[in-house]
Tab-separated table of N, CA and C in Angstrom:
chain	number	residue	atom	x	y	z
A	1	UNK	N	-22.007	-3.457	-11.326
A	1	UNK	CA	-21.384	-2.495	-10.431
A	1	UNK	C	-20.433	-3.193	-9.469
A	2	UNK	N	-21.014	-4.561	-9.048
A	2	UNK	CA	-20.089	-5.089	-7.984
A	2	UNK	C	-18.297	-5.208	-8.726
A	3	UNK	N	-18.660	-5.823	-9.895
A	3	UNK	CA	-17.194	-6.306	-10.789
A	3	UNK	C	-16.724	-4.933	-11.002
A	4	UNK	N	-17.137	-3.889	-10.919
A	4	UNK	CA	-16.249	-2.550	-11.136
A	4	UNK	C	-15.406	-2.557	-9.695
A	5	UNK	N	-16.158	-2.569	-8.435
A	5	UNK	CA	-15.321	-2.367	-7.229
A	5	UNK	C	-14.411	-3.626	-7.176
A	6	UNK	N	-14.681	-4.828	-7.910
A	6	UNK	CA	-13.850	-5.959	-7.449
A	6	UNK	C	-12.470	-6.078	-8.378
A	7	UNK	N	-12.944	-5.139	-9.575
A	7	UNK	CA	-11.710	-4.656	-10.592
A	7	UNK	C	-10.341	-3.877	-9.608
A	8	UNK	N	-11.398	-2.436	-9.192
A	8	UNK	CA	-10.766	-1.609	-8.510
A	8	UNK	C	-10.089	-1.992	-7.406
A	9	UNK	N	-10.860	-2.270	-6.622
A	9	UNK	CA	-9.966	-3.473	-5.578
A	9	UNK	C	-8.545	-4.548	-5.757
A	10	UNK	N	-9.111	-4.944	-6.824
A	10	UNK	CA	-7.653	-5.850	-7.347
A	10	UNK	C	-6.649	-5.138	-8.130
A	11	UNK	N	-6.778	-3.776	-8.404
A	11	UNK	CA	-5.845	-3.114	-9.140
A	11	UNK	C	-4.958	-2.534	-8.291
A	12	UNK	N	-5.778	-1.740	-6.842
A	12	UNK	CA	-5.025	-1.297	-5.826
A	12	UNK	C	-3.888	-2.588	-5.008
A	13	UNK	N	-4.806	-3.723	-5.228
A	13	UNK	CA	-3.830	-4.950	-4.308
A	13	UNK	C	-2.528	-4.528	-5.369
A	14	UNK	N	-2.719	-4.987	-6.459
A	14	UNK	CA	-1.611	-5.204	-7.099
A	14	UNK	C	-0.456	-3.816	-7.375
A	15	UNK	N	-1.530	-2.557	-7.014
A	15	UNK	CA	-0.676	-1.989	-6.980
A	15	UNK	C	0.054	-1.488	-5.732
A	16	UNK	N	-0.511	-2.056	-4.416
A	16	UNK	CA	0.167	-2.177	-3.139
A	16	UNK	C	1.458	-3.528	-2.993
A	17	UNK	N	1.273	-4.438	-3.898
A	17	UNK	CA	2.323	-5.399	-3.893
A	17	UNK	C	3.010	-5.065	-4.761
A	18	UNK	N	3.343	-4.070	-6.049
A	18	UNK	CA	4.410	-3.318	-6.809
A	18	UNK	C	4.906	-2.607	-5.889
A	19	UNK	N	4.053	-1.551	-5.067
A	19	UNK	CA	4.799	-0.961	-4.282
A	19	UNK	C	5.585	-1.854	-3.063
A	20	UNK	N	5.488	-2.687	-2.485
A	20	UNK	CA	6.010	-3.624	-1.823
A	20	UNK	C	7.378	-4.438	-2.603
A	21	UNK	N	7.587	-4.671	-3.653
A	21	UNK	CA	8.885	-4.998	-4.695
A	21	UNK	C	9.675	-3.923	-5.103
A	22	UNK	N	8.841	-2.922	-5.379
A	22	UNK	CA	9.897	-1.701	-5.297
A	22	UNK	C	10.471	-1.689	-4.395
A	23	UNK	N	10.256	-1.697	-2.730
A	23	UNK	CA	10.659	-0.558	-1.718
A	23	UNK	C	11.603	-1.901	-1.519
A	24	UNK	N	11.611	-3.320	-1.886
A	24	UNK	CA	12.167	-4.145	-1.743
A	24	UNK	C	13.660	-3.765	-2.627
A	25	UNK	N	13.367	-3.770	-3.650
A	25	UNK	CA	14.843	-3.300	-4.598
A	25	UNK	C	15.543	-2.161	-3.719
A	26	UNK	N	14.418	-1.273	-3.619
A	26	UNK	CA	15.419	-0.194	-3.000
A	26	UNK	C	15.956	-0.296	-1.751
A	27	UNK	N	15.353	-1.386	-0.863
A	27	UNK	CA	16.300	-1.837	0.584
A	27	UNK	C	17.318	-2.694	-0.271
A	28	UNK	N	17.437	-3.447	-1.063
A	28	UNK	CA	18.500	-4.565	-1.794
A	28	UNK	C	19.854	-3.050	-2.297
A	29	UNK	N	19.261	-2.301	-2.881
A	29	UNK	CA	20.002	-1.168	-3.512
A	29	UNK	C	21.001	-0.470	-2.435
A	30	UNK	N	20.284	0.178	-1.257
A	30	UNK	CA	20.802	0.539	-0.032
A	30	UNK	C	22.213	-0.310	0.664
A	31	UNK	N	21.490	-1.737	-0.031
A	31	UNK	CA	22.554	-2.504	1.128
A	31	UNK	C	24.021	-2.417	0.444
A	32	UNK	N	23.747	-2.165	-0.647
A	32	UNK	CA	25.351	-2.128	-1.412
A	32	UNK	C	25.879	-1.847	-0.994
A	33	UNK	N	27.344	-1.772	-1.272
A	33	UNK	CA	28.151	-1.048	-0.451
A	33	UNK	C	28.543	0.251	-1.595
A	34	UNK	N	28.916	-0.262	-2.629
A	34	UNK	CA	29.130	1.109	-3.459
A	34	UNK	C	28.327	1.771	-4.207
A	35	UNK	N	27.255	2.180	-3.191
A	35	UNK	CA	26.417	3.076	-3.885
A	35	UNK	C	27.087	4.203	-3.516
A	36	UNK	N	27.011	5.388	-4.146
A	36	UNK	CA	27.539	6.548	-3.403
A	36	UNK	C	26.904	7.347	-2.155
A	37	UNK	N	26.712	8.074	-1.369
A	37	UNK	CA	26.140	8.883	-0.537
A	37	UNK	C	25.388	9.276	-0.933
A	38	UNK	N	25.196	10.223	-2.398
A	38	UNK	CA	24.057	10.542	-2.727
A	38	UNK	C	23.424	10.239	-3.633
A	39	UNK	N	23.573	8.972	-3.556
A	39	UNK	CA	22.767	7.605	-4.796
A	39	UNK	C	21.528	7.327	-3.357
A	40	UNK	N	22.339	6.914	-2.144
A	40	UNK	CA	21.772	6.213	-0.843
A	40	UNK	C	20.788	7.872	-0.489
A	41	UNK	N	20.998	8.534	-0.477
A	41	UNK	CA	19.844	9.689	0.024
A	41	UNK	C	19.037	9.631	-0.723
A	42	UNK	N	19.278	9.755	-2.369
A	42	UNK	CA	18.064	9.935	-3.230
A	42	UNK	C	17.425	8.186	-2.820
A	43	UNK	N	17.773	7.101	-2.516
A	43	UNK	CA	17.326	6.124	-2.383
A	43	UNK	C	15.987	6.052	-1.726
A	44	UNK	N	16.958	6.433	-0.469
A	44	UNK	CA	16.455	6.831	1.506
A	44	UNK	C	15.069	7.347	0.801
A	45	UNK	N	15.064	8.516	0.426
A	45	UNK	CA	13.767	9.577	-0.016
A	45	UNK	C	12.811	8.784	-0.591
A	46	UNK	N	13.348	8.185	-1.726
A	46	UNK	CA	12.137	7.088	-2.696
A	46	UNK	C	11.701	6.113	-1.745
A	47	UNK	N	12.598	5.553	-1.501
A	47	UNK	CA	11.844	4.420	-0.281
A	47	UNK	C	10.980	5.168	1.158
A	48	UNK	N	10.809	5.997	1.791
A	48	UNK	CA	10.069	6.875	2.390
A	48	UNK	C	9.123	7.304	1.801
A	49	UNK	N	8.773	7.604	0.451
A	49	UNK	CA	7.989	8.069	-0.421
A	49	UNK	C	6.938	6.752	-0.638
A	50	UNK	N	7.602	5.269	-0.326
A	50	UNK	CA	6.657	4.277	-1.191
A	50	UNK	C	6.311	3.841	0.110
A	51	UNK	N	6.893	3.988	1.603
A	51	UNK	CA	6.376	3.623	2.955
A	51	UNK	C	4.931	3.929	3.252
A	52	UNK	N	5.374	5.726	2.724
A	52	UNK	CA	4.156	6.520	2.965
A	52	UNK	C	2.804	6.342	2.155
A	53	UNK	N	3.150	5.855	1.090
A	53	UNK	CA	2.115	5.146	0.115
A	53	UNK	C	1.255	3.663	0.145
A	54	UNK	N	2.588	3.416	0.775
A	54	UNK	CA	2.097	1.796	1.255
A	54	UNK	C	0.849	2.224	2.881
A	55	UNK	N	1.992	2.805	3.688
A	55	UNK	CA	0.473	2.974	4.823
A	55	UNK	C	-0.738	3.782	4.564
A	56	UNK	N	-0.675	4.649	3.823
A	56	UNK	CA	-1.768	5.192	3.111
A	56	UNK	C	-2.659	3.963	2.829
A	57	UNK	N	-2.596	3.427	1.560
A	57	UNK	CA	-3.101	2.402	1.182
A	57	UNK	C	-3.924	1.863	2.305
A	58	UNK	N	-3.021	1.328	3.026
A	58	UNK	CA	-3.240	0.121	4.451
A	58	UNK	C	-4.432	0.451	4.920
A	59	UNK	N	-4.051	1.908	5.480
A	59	UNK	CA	-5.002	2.456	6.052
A	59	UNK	C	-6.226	2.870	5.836
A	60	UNK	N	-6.580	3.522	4.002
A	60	UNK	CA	-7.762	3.058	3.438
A	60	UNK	C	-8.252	1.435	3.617
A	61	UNK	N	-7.911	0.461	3.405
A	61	UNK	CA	-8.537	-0.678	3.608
A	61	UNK	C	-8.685	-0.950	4.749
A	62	UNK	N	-8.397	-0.753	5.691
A	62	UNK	CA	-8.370	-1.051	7.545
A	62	UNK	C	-9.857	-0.127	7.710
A	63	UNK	N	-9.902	0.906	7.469
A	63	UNK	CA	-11.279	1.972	7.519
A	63	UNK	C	-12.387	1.438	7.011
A	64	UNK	N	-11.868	0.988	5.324
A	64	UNK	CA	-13.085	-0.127	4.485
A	64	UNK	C	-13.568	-0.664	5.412
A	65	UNK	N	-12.483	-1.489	6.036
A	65	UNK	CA	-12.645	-2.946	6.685
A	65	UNK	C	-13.555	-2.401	8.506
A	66	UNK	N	-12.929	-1.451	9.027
A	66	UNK	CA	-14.146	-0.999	10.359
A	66	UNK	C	-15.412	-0.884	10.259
A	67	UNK	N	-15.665	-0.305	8.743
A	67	UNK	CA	-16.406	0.332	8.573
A	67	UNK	C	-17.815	-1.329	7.798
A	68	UNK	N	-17.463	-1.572	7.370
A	68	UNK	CA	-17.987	-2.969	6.706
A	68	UNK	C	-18.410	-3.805	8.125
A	69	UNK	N	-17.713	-3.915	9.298
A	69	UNK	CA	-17.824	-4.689	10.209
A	69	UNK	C	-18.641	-3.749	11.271
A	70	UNK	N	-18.468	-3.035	11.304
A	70	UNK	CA	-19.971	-2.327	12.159
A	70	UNK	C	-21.223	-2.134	11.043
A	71	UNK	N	-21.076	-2.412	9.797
A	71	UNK	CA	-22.359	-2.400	9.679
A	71	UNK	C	-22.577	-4.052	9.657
A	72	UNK	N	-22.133	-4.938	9.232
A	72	UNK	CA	-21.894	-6.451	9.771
A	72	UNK	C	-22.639	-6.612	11.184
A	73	UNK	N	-22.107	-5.654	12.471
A	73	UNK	CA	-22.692	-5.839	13.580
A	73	UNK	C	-23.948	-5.511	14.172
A	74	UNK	N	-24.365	-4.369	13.425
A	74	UNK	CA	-25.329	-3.631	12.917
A	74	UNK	C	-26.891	-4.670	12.925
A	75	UNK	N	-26.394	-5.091	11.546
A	75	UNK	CA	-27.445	-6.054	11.241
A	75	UNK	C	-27.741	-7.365	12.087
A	76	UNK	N	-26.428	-8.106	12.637
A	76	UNK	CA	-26.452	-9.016	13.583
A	76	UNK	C	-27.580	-8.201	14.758
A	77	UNK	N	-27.328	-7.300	15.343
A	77	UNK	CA	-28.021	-6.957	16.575
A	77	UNK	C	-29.572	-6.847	16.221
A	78	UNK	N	-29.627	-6.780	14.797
A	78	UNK	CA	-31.159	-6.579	14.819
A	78	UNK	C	-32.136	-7.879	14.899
């Protein structure tokens, strides 16, 4: 059971650092100069779309992570 969460775990990393190379292309894409106006909006949108995915993410593991450390403290106090 543990190697299932440590699978799952490493699938989300990797798929939080795809999303991190994407949103990278698409700031590299932005910087062009001849993209058109509405090459750069549909861009703008996708990259907002993978922000919001990325702090999502974050923020599940930050909760993991509170949540793991009060029970961590938990047991210390006893």
């Amino acid at each position: 059971m543990r190697k299932k969460e440590e699978k799952e775990k490493q699938e989300e990393k990797e798929s939080l650092e795809e999303l991190f190379s994407d949103l990278e292309k698409v700031l590299g894409s932005l910087e062009d100069e001849s993209v058109s106006i509405e090459d750069a909006f549909d861009l703008y949108q996708k990259g907002i779309t993978m922000v919001r995915q990325c702090n999502e993410r974050i923020d599940r593991v930050e909760k993991e992570l509170k949540l793991l450390n009060g029970v961590d403290e938990e047991k210390d106090s006893e």
